[in-house]
Amino acid sequence: MIGWSKNIYRTLIISSFIGVIILILFGIGQVLSYLNTGADRSSMLHITLNQEQVYLPKVIWEDTTNPGRTIQKQTLLDIEKDYLNAWYVRQVAYQTNLTKGINDYYTTSAQQDIIKGLESNRKKDIIVKGTTTNHNLVLDFYSEDGQLAVLTDKNVNEYQQVLQKNELLLETKILSDYQVMLLLEDGFWRIRHMIKKESQIPKDSLQTEKIAQVIGTKIYVDNQEFQIKGINYYPQNTPWDMFGDGFEINVIAKDFDIIKTMGLNTIRIFVQYEDFGKAAVTKEKLQKLEQVLDQAEAKDLKVIVTLFDFYGDYSVLDWTLTHRHAEQIVSAFKNHRAILAWDIKNEPNLDFESRGQENVVAWLREMMLQIKQYDPNHLVTIGWSDIASASILQDEVDFVSFHYYQDIDVFEEAYKGLNANINKPLILQEFGVSSNRGFWSPFGNSEKKQANYHKQFQEIIKGQNIHYLSWTLYDFEEVPQSVVGSLPWRKHKQKHFGFIDAEGNRKAAFEFSDN
Amino acid sequence: MSKKQKYIIFCIPMLLICSIGFKAVVSESKEAVAILQTEEEVFEAGSDIVLDFELSASVKTQLFLHTAFGSTIIESDTGHFIVPEFVCEKKGLINYELVYNSKTLYQSKIRVKTRKEKSIQLASYIGPPSITAGGKDFTMHVIIPTDSYDNPLPDSTAIQIKHQFLDIENEETLYSKDMIGWSTIYSYNQSGRMLLSSKVGDKASKEFSIEIFPSLSEDFQISSERKHPYADGNQITKFITSVLKDRYGNIISDGTLVAFIIKDINGSILQTQGSTINGKAIAKILHPDHKDIWEVRAFVPGIAKSNMLSLEYKSVLEDFDVIFTKSNRKISVGPLLSFMDQLIPDGAVVTLKISQDGEDLETKIKTSSDGVVQFNLEEGFYPSGNYDVEIKALGVQKEYKNKKLQ
């Protein structure tokens, strides 16, 4: 017994001794590594800052010849990057009323001017959510020793939301010029002086040949009146993933033939924000989109391209990233004859509750301006999910798009009501019904009911002469979770909206896909 | 007919509703119409800015202010707005919007200009801080004059800049543009220190200096110094350059590296180097330990070269004794006698090369002590047999064939 407890004491003492040693060594190690942080050369000179660009307004260097030293391209890039970062950290500071990051991009004296503003806002519980959408830079001066630069930033478009106690007080857009002096300190180009000036009104860019336009309540394509008879399209095997690994242009071409035989002239397709590479759009995806558009042109189909599918941030500081996304896609196809319109976003009104209506609407409004800037040839619209939302931004869109999945019997009245209030073309951009009778919904519609539904709808459409796109060509085998969630009966419903079933057979509704 | 009636029945209430709607809008905006009372649009930095609005109703309104460094909101119940100090202090355009119930009632802008007063601040930047003489290289003097609130003074502000160099004193007046005044200052033919200063109004800057370094070295001469001309491997030869000067006669900067390249009689290259002090560089090298002729030339690499110098080293001895003892296993070389028959200073290198049947076995290298070197060929390494022995010292070579080791 004594021997036992002796051994226990021994092990306890030895192990606690070892433990204490480990702790002491660990502590010393921590202290040493703490003392070493910031002392190594790469971090002192800021040469290995791994930054992701999170602020990407459109930047154009209009002129870099200056009376001082000729500037190298790399220096120009450095200045541009730090200048944008300076804007970004300031936007974040005004959004949080914290001074984080300010000291990296503003000199000590310039920091004071920001800090005073932040303190004042903090006391009054004001936050400012802001962003800039474009910067047109002119280099006024670059010193011989490469330590000082003066630049003018022309026609800076600033958007700001001012909130007091989290209530939106004001939403505003301001156009200004800035003259900025930057000094190179500790490897950062820091703002030393910044003076706001009256902006010179920008020159209007030349309007190019419009491929599609709206006059009154009518749509014209190549100067011919155009009545949209269309369908929302996903390939059968790759729904909600049209440009993924399963992309097959031959399959799509065959589908286009089917759509043509249905007597339709328009399709609506979807471009997913993340899938296309967010702010840096991947070339491969653009090529796939181009193939689809070329194919549509060959088959004489017009295309409504819905952008920003599955996008849901809308925060003011995320604007510039989405602008770059849109710019790359839209400017690549600004002269493509297959495109009828850019649909900014599918059913953005569903995000009103979670993201705030004013945020979503402000984002849409600015995005339309951006897209028009890069592509004046095609139309823009927004795919609202119901008639109630359709009048939002009606002055900004070229035509008003809405979806209708409610009771068919009250559609005609609702449509007439809407038509009376809006004097732009109205497009019924999605409608349809699922033939989902089965295990998950024993009281769902049969294929026959679906056919009747489309028959009835086509009669109304014909009567009112409505532009329409139905949902959708195919029944799908799989519906991704991100579309309708994971509940099996919801997924099941979404699988059976098509005119052609999963086996490729034409359903009863097929013959009522047009009038 | 009935359709028309229906239409009218539909239309009249609609019109009514619309007119009520319009009335509501009109009356509401009437409720809060604002007229700006303040006439001034331009203010001096640091002065109090007050914006007065006459409101058609006494309601609480907000004034949104947008400046170069950020935005803020101030509130008032009377339409009397006192713009915060930090906004009044900064030069530039200020956009403002009078807001009531999230609606903008009035929007316009005011401008804050630089404060006209005596207390000007000057920030000067001069760079590069050192340039070379000759009038091609230059430095840049940038002056940023600001008012007491750190606002850059307006364009076309006169700035006096001065510089002094040797007995030259120069003055120039610049006019600022894009917040700064700047000038390039070219070097003179002489090297030395240039002092610079600037002045705006009564405000003078402190003194700045830049260094004008001599330009690149021209070609130069070298000479040598040695204690005796013998190749004893012991004494040191010194190479000395003439004073290195640039084309304008400035002595080139201290610390300029001069490399001395030496080619011996076999074409091998030796090198030594020295850096200049007061324009002269000195480099040293050990005498060779055998008869040789050196050809020496010095370079400031990539810039300048010297004349060629030829040096001859005489052999210190003609011959030396070699004594084999202990069955030829102990070889004693020496005494090695130098040019006055003195014992050669310690450290002269003696090599012993042993071979057998034409195959090299070992080369032993030893240095002399008291003029003598001893080699031992141990039994363990060299079993009994015949060996060839070759001994070299101070350029003299002696061979012993078929030495029998017991």
XYZ file of N, CA and C in Angstrom, chain A residues 127-253:
381
model
N -24.011 56.950 -38.646
C -23.042 56.240 -39.476
C -23.321 56.563 -40.944
N -22.259 56.562 -41.716
C -22.386 56.871 -43.133
C -21.893 55.664 -43.917
N -22.801 55.082 -44.703
C -22.384 53.974 -45.570
C -22.159 54.563 -46.946
N -20.941 54.484 -47.411
C -20.670 55.140 -48.683
C -19.804 54.313 -49.592
N -19.828 54.683 -50.854
C -18.908 54.078 -51.810
C -18.711 55.051 -52.955
N -17.668 54.808 -53.730
C -17.469 55.580 -54.948
C -17.504 54.609 -56.099
N -18.034 55.050 -57.234
C -18.154 54.103 -58.338
C -17.104 54.304 -59.413
N -16.495 55.466 -59.441
C -15.490 55.669 -60.486
C -14.481 56.735 -60.086
N -13.285 56.584 -60.600
C -12.232 57.580 -60.369
C -11.507 57.811 -61.685
N -11.451 59.060 -62.111
C -10.710 59.404 -63.335
C -9.490 60.201 -62.913
N -8.342 59.569 -62.973
C -7.162 60.159 -62.354
C -6.264 60.856 -63.373
N -5.768 61.996 -62.939
C -4.770 62.724 -63.720
C -3.604 62.981 -62.790
N -2.411 62.622 -63.241
C -1.235 62.859 -62.404
C -0.754 64.283 -62.639
N -0.788 65.102 -61.586
C -0.364 66.488 -61.733
C 1.133 66.643 -61.504
N 1.670 65.832 -60.606
C 3.076 66.010 -60.265
C 3.612 64.759 -59.584
N 4.851 64.410 -59.933
C 5.538 63.304 -59.278
C 6.970 63.761 -59.059
N 7.420 63.738 -57.805
C 8.704 64.382 -57.505
C 9.882 63.510 -57.917
N 11.027 64.174 -58.090
C 12.224 63.513 -58.598
C 12.667 62.364 -57.689
N 12.508 62.557 -56.379
C 12.951 61.493 -55.470
C 11.862 60.427 -55.269
N 10.755 60.554 -55.961
C 9.725 59.520 -55.916
C 9.012 59.406 -54.589
N 8.957 60.512 -53.839
C 8.352 60.460 -52.513
C 7.044 61.238 -52.436
N 6.723 61.983 -53.464
C 5.563 62.866 -53.389
C 4.829 62.854 -54.730
N 3.530 62.758 -54.667
C 2.735 62.795 -55.896
C 1.489 63.630 -55.651
N 1.100 64.381 -56.672
C -0.152 65.138 -56.601
C -1.021 64.643 -57.744
N -2.259 64.315 -57.445
C -3.136 63.888 -58.525
C -4.505 64.526 -58.388
N -5.181 64.616 -59.521
C -6.553 65.107 -59.523
C -7.461 63.949 -59.890
N -8.501 63.796 -59.101
C -9.449 62.713 -59.311
C -10.746 63.367 -59.777
N -11.079 63.156 -61.042
C -12.185 63.925 -61.623
C -13.500 63.147 -61.614
N -14.564 63.888 -61.451
C -15.922 63.336 -61.548
C -16.110 62.073 -60.730
N -15.757 62.160 -59.475
C -15.929 61.013 -58.587
C -17.404 60.932 -58.198
N -17.993 59.807 -58.507
C -19.391 59.589 -58.164
C -19.450 58.933 -56.798
N -19.995 59.642 -55.822
C -20.084 59.066 -54.481
C -21.538 58.801 -54.157
N -21.758 57.645 -53.579
C -23.099 57.334 -53.092
C -23.003 57.194 -51.582
N -23.917 57.812 -50.857
C -23.871 57.698 -49.397
C -25.262 57.502 -48.824
N -25.312 56.637 -47.821
C -26.514 56.497 -46.999
C -26.140 56.991 -45.609
N -26.916 57.922 -45.090
C -26.639 58.407 -43.738
C -27.688 57.817 -42.814
N -27.221 57.160 -41.760
C -28.146 56.550 -40.808
C -27.921 57.142 -39.432
N -29.002 57.488 -38.772
C -28.903 57.930 -37.387
C -29.693 56.942 -36.550
N -29.084 56.440 -35.522
C -29.678 55.410 -34.670
C -30.252 54.289 -35.533
N -29.493 53.909 -36.555
C -29.874 52.842 -37.479
C -31.118 53.116 -38.311
N -31.553 54.362 -38.341
C -32.670 54.741 -39.209
C -32.090 55.495 -40.391
N -32.541 55.139 -41.581
C -32.025 55.824 -42.764
C -32.519 57.265 -42.765
N -31.558 58.193 -42.793
C -31.908 59.603 -42.732
C -31.880 60.208 -44.122
N -30.925 59.737 -44.898
C -30.716 60.380 -46.192
C -29.938 59.443 -47.104
N -30.290 59.537 -48.368
C -29.579 58.779 -49.386
C -29.169 59.816 -50.421
N -27.905 59.840 -50.773
C -27.513 60.916 -51.679
C -26.402 60.497 -52.626
N -26.368 61.175 -53.760
C -25.291 60.949 -54.738
C -24.619 62.276 -55.001
N -23.310 62.273 -54.936
C -22.581 63.529 -55.104
C -21.470 63.321 -56.121
N -21.355 64.289 -57.005
C -20.304 64.229 -58.019
C -19.277 65.309 -57.686
N -18.046 64.927 -57.459
C -17.042 65.954 -57.154
C -15.691 65.623 -57.760
N -14.864 66.664 -57.803
C -13.453 66.488 -58.163
C -12.633 66.591 -56.883
N -11.526 65.899 -56.852
C -10.631 66.019 -55.704
C -9.224 66.262 -56.201
N -8.507 67.097 -55.445
C -7.069 67.154 -55.690
C -6.386 66.578 -54.453
N -5.484 65.668 -54.677
C -4.940 64.877 -53.579
C -3.410 64.913 -53.629
N -2.812 65.119 -52.470
C -1.363 64.988 -52.391
C -1.030 63.741 -51.582
N -0.164 62.905 -52.136
C 0.219 61.677 -51.442
C 1.717 61.682 -51.179
N 2.089 61.172 -50.021
C 3.505 61.035 -49.687
C 3.812 59.557 -49.478
N 4.985 59.155 -49.921
C 5.395 57.765 -49.706
C 6.055 57.661 -48.333
N 5.358 56.988 -47.419
C 5.885 56.821 -46.060
C 5.791 55.355 -45.675
N 6.858 54.782 -45.169
C 6.855 53.386 -44.711
C 6.311 52.431 -45.763
N 6.552 52.726 -47.013
C 6.072 51.834 -48.062
C 4.625 52.041 -48.451
N 3.938 52.975 -47.827
C 2.556 53.285 -48.198
C 2.498 54.661 -48.849
N 1.691 54.777 -49.865
C 1.360 56.108 -50.379
C 0.227 56.632 -49.512
N 0.535 57.637 -48.707
C -0.459 58.137 -47.764
C -0.992 59.502 -48.191
N -2.263 59.703 -47.958
C -2.867 60.990 -48.318
C -2.423 62.050 -47.324
N -1.873 63.156 -47.854
C -1.426 64.259 -47.010
C -2.434 65.403 -47.066
N -2.843 65.764 -48.277
C -3.864 66.805 -48.430
C -4.932 66.284 -49.370
N -6.148 66.708 -49.131
C -7.234 66.310 -50.023
C -8.195 67.492 -50.085
N -8.397 68.011 -51.271
C -9.257 69.192 -51.418
C -10.357 68.872 -52.415
N -11.575 69.109 -51.982
C -12.712 68.850 -52.876
C -12.951 70.070 -53.739
N -13.261 69.803 -54.999
C -13.495 70.906 -55.926
C -14.776 70.653 -56.702
N -15.235 71.705 -57.313
C -16.422 71.599 -58.174
C -16.078 70.681 -59.343
N -16.975 69.751 -59.647
C -16.641 68.846 -60.743
C -17.014 69.479 -62.065
N -16.170 69.244 -63.033
C -16.488 69.674 -64.390
C -17.441 68.633 -64.944
N -18.476 69.094 -65.613
C -19.470 68.142 -66.118
C -18.814 67.211 -67.136
N -18.951 65.900 -66.914
C -18.283 64.974 -67.834
C -18.891 65.034 -69.238
N -18.053 64.754 -70.180
C -18.526 64.724 -71.561
C -19.408 63.497 -71.768
N -20.467 63.700 -72.518
C -21.312 62.538 -72.827
C -20.601 61.651 -73.821
N -20.637 60.368 -73.505
C -20.009 59.461 -74.458
C -20.942 59.288 -75.656
N -20.339 58.987 -76.774
C -21.137 58.839 -77.986
C -22.045 57.617 -77.883
N -23.266 57.812 -78.236
C -24.200 56.679 -78.223
C -23.966 55.845 -79.481
N -23.922 54.558 -79.271
C -23.725 53.699 -80.439
C -25.071 53.205 -80.953
N -24.991 52.478 -82.014
C -26.197 51.930 -82.640
C -26.971 51.079 -81.637
N -28.205 51.402 -81.436
C -29.010 50.615 -80.499
C -29.526 49.361 -81.194
N -29.280 48.232 -80.578
C -29.767 46.975 -81.146
C -31.230 46.789 -80.774
N -31.540 47.108 -79.525
C -32.933 47.029 -79.095
C -33.301 48.343 -78.440
N -34.529 48.786 -78.648
C -34.961 49.990 -77.945
C -36.451 49.958 -77.660
N -36.836 50.844 -76.764
C -38.238 50.920 -76.389
C -38.743 52.294 -76.784
N -39.846 52.298 -77.529
C -40.499 53.568 -77.844
C -41.935 53.446 -77.368
N -42.300 54.308 -76.462
C -43.639 54.219 -75.879
C -43.787 52.906 -75.139
N -44.818 52.150 -75.483
C -45.025 50.884 -74.798
C -44.633 49.711 -75.692
N -43.831 49.999 -76.707
C -43.466 48.929 -77.631
C -41.954 48.698 -77.664
N -41.601 47.448 -77.889
C -40.186 47.089 -77.988
C -39.826 46.967 -79.465
N -38.693 47.543 -79.830
C -38.240 47.434 -81.214
C -36.871 46.769 -81.246
N -36.739 45.805 -82.151
C -35.434 45.189 -82.366
C -35.076 45.431 -83.819
N -33.920 46.023 -84.049
C -33.508 46.410 -85.398
C -34.618 47.188 -86.095
N -35.222 48.088 -85.358
C -36.267 48.969 -85.871
C -37.557 48.238 -86.272
N -37.676 46.993 -85.911
C -38.927 46.254 -86.133
C -39.590 46.041 -84.781
N -40.922 46.182 -84.770
C -41.616 45.933 -83.507
C -41.433 44.468 -83.119
N -41.223 44.241 -81.846
C -40.887 42.887 -81.401
C -41.821 42.455 -80.286
N -42.491 41.355 -80.509
C -43.387 40.805 -79.493
C -42.678 39.605 -78.862
N -42.429 39.669 -77.558
C -41.693 38.581 -76.911
C -42.607 37.389 -76.699
N -42.207 36.262 -77.275
C -42.866 34.988 -76.973
C -41.729 34.094 -76.544
N -41.677 33.817 -75.298
C -40.447 33.166 -74.889
C -40.603 32.164 -73.769
N -39.440 31.678 -73.366
C -39.403 30.654 -72.333
C -38.134 30.830 -71.515
N -38.257 30.538 -70.234
C -37.074 30.508 -69.380
C -36.356 29.194 -69.616
N -35.046 29.289 -69.804
C -34.351 28.092 -70.252
C -33.189 27.668 -69.355
N -33.232 26.387 -69.002
C -32.060 25.692 -68.461
C -31.939 24.373 -69.214
N -30.735 23.923 -69.510
C -30.614 22.583 -70.082
C -31.165 21.561 -69.081
N -31.658 20.457 -69.595
C -32.335 19.502 -68.711
C -31.417 18.917 -67.643
N -30.188 18.649 -68.008
C -29.291 17.970 -67.057
C -28.523 18.918 -66.146
N -28.528 20.201 -66.483
C -27.734 21.126 -65.665
C -28.568 22.342 -65.260
N -29.712 22.109 -64.607
C -30.487 23.277 -64.197
C -29.731 24.063 -63.131
N -29.835 25.355 -63.189
C -29.170 26.290 -62.270
C -27.648 26.136 -62.304
N -27.159 25.476 -63.336
C -25.706 25.333 -63.479
C -25.393 25.237 -64.963
N -25.930 26.170 -65.731
C -25.872 26.076 -67.183
C -24.448 26.145 -67.718
N -23.560 26.908 -67.017
C -22.219 27.117 -67.548
C -21.167 26.336 -66.753
N -21.604 25.271 -66.089
C -20.689 24.477 -65.279
C -19.959 23.417 -66.098
N -19.523 22.366 -65.407
C -18.748 21.320 -66.076
C -19.592 20.538 -67.074
N -20.893 20.504 -66.835
C -21.764 19.737 -67.733
C -22.192 20.504 -68.972
N -21.532 21.627 -69.233
C -21.905 22.466 -70.378
C -21.719 21.727 -71.700
N -22.786 21.637 -72.492
C -22.733 20.958 -73.798
C -23.426 21.842 -74.805
N -22.665 22.483 -75.671
C -23.287 23.426 -76.602
C -24.213 22.702 -77.587
N -23.897 21.432 -77.886
C -24.748 20.701 -78.833
C -26.136 20.445 -78.262
N -26.154 20.111 -76.955
C -27.429 19.903 -76.282
C -28.243 21.193 -76.318
N -27.562 22.286 -76.032
C -28.249 23.579 -76.006
C -28.774 23.928 -77.394
N -27.959 23.642 -78.425
C -28.383 23.934 -79.792
C -29.646 23.148 -80.147
